[in-house]
CSV table of C-alpha atoms in Angstrom, one decimal:
chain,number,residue,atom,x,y,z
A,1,UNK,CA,-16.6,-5.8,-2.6
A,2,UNK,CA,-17.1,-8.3,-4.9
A,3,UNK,CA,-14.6,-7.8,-7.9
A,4,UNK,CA,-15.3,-8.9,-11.1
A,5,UNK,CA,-13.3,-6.3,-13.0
A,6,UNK,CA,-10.2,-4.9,-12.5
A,7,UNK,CA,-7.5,-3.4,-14.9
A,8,UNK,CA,-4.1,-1.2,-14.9
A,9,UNK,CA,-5.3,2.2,-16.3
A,10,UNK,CA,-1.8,3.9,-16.7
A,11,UNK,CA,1.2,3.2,-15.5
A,12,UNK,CA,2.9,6.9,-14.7
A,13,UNK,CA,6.4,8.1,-14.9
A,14,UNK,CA,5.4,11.6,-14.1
A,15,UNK,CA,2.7,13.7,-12.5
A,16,UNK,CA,1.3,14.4,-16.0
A,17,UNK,CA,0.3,10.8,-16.6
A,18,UNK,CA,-2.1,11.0,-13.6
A,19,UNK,CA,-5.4,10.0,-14.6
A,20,UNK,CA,-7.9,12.3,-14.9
A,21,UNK,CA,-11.7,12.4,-13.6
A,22,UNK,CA,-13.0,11.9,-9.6
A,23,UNK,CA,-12.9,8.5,-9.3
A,24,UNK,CA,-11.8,8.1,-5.4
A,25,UNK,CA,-8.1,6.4,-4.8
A,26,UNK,CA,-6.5,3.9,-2.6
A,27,UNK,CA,-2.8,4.1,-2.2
A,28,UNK,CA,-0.7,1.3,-1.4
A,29,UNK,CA,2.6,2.0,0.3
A,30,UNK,CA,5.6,0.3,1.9
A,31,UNK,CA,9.2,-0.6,1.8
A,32,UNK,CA,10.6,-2.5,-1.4
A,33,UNK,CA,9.4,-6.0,-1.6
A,34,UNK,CA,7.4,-6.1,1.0
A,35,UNK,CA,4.3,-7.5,-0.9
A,36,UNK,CA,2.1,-4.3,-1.9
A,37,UNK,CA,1.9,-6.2,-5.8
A,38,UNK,CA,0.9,-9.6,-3.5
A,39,UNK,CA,-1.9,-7.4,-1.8
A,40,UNK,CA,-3.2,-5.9,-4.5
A,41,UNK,CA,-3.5,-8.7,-6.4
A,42,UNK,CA,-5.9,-10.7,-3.5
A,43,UNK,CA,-7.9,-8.3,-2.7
A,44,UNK,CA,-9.2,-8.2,-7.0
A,45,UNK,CA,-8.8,-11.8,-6.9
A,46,UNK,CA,-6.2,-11.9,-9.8
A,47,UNK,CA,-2.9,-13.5,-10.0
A,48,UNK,CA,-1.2,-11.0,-11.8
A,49,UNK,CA,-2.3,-8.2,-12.6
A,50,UNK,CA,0.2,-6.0,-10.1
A,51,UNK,CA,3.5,-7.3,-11.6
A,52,UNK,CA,5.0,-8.8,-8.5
A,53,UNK,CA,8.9,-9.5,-8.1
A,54,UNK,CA,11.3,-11.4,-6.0
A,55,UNK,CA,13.6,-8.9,-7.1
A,56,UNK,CA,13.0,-4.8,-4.7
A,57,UNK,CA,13.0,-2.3,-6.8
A,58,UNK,CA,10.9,-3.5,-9.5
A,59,UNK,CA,7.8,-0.9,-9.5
A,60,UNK,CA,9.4,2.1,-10.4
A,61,UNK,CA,6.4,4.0,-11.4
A,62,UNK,CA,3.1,5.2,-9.6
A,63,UNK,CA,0.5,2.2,-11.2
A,64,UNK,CA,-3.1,3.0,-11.5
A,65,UNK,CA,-5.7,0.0,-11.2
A,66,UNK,CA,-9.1,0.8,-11.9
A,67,UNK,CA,-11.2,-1.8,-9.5
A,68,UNK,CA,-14.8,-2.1,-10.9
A,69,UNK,CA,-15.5,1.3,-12.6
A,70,UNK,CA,-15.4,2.6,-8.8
A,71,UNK,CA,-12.2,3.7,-7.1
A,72,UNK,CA,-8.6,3.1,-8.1
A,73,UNK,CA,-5.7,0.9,-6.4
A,74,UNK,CA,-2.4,2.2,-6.5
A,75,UNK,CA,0.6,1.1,-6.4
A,76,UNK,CA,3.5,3.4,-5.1
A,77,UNK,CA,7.2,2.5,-5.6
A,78,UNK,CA,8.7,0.6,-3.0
A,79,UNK,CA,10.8,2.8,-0.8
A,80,UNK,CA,14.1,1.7,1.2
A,81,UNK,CA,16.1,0.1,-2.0
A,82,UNK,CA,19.6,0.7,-2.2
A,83,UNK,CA,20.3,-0.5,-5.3
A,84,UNK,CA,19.3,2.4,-7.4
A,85,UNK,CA,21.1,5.5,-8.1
A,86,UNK,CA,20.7,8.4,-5.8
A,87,UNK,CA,18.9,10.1,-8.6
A,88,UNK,CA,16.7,7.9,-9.4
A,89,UNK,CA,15.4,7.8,-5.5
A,90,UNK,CA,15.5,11.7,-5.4
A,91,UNK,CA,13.5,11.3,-9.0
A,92,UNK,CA,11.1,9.0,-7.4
A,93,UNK,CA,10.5,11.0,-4.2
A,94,UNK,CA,9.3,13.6,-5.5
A,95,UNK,CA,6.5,11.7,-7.7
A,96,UNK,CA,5.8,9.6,-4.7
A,97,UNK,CA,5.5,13.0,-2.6
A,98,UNK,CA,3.6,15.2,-4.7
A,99,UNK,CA,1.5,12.5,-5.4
A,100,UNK,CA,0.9,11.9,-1.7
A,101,UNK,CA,0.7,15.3,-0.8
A,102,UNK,CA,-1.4,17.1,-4.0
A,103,UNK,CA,-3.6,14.4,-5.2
A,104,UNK,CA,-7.3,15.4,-4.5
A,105,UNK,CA,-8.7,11.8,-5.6
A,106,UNK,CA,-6.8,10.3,-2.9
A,107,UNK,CA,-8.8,9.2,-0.1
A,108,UNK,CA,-6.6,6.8,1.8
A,109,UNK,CA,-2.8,5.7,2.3
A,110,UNK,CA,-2.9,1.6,3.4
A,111,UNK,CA,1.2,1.1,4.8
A,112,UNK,CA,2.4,-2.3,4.4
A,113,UNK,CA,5.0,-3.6,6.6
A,114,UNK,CA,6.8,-6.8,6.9
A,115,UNK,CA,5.2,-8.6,10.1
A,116,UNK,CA,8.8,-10.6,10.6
A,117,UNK,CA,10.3,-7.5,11.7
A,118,UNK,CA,10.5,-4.6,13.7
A,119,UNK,CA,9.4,-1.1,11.8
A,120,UNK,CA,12.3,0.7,10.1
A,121,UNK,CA,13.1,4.3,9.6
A,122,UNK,CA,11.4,4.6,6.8
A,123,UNK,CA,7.7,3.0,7.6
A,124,UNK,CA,7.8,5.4,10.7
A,125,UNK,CA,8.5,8.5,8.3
A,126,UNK,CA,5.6,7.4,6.1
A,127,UNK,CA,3.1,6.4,9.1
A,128,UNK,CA,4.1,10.1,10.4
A,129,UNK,CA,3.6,11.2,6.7
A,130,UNK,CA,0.2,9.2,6.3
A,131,UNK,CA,-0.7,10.1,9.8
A,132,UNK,CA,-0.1,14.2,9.2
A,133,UNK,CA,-2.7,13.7,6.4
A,134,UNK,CA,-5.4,11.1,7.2
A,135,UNK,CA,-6.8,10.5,10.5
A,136,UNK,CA,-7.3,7.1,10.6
A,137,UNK,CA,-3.9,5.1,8.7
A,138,UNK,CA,-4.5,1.6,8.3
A,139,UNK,CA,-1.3,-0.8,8.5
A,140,UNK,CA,-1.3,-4.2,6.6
A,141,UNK,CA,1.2,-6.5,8.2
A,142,UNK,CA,2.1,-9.1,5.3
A,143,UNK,CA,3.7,-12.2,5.1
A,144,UNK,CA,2.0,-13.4,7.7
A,145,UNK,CA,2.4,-16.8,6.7
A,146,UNK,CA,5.9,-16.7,7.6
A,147,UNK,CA,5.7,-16.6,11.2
A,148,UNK,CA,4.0,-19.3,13.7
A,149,UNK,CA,0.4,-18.3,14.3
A,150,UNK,CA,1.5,-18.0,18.6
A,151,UNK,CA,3.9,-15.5,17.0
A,152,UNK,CA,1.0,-13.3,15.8
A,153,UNK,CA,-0.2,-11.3,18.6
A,154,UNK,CA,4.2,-10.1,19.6
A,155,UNK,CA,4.4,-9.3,16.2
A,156,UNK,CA,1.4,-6.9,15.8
A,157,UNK,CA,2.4,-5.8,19.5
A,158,UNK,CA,6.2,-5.0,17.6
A,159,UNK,CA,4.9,-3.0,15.1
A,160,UNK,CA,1.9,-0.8,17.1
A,161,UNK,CA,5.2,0.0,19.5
A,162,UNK,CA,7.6,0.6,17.1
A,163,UNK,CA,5.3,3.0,14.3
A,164,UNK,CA,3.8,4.5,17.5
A,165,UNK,CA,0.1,3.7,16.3
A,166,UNK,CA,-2.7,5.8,18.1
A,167,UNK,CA,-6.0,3.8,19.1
A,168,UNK,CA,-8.0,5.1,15.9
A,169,UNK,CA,-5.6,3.1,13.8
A,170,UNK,CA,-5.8,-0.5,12.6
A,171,UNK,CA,-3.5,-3.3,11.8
A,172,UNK,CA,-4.3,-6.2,9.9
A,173,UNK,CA,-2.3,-9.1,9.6
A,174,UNK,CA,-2.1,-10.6,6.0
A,175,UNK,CA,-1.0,-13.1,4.2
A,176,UNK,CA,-1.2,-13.3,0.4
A,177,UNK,CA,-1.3,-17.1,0.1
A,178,UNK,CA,-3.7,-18.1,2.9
A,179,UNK,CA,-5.9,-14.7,1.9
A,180,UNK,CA,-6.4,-14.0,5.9
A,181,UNK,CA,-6.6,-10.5,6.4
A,182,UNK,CA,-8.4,-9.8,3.0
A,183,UNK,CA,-12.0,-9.4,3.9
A,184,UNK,CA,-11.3,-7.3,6.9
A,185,UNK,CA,-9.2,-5.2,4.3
A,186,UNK,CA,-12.4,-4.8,2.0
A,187,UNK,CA,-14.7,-3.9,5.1
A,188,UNK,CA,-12.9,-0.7,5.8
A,189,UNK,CA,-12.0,0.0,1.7
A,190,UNK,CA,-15.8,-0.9,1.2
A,191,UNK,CA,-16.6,2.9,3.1
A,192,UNK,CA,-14.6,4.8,0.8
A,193,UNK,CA,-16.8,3.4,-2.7
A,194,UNK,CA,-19.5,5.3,-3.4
């Protein structure tokens, strides 16, 4: 898609603030910091529209992007942050999770993982989460930029291993400042616009 208009509908602290209508969701989740702002932000060829942060921990509600009048990005909290209280984790849980779980808009999880490393405990809960609910989950392995292109192909290797991926699944590396990995993203999001 080419996208010409994007724009942060509602940024929601509660189930409430969901936006209302049929439009047709795309969710974006991964660990803190692990680029899902970066991501979102190449594929509607802004700079900053998802408010991204050096520091984890930053998006601490569910933000809805409105991408061309036609479906909706959006962008879950990072999970895996220590530096929040134990409330406010349990607090965002359960948004995150009835979100996931109840929302009928939502068409798609995309799980973002950090290419450098090996899958923690945490991406493998959500792939078995997206997995339980979706048949296909498609994993974007970011920061690609960071790691010599002969690395590439041990990396992806890593993380099919280590999140257990089955056949039907696909794994794109991306990097937010070269853009690789973007147009192959938009092929398969491109199926779920009406």
């Amino acid at each position: 898609m080419n996208v010409t208009k994007s724009e942060l509908i509602i940024t929601a602290g509660n189930k409430s603030q969901f936006p209302e209508g049929e439009t047709v969701e795309i969710a974006f989740a991964g660990k803190s910091n692990v680029g899902k702002s970066s991501l979102i932000n190449t594929l509607i060829n802004r700079k900053s529209l998802a408010r991204t942060s050096s520091q984890p921990g930053k998006t601490q509600t569910i933000n809805f992007y409105g991408i061309q009048d036609k479906i909706n990005f959006v962008d879950l909290p990072g999970y895996g942050y220590a530096k929040v209280s134990k409330t406010q984790r349990e607090a965002w849980g359960k948004l995150i999770e009835s979100y996931l779980s109840e929302r009928e808009n939502l068409k798609q999880v995309v799980l973002l993982v950090d290419c450098r490393h090996e899958p923690g405990e945490n991406d493998k809960m959500m792939y078995n989460w997206i997995s339980h609910y979706h048949e296909n989950v498609i994993v974007v392995a970011t920061k690609l930029d960071k790691i010599k292109r002969s690395q590439v192909p041990k990396h992806i290797s890593i993380i099919r291993k280590g999140l257990g991926l089955k056949p039907t699944d696909k794994i794109i590396p991306f990097s937010a400042s070269t853009k690789q990995g973007k147009d192959e993203l938009w092929e398969i999001l491109d199926m779920f616009v009406e």
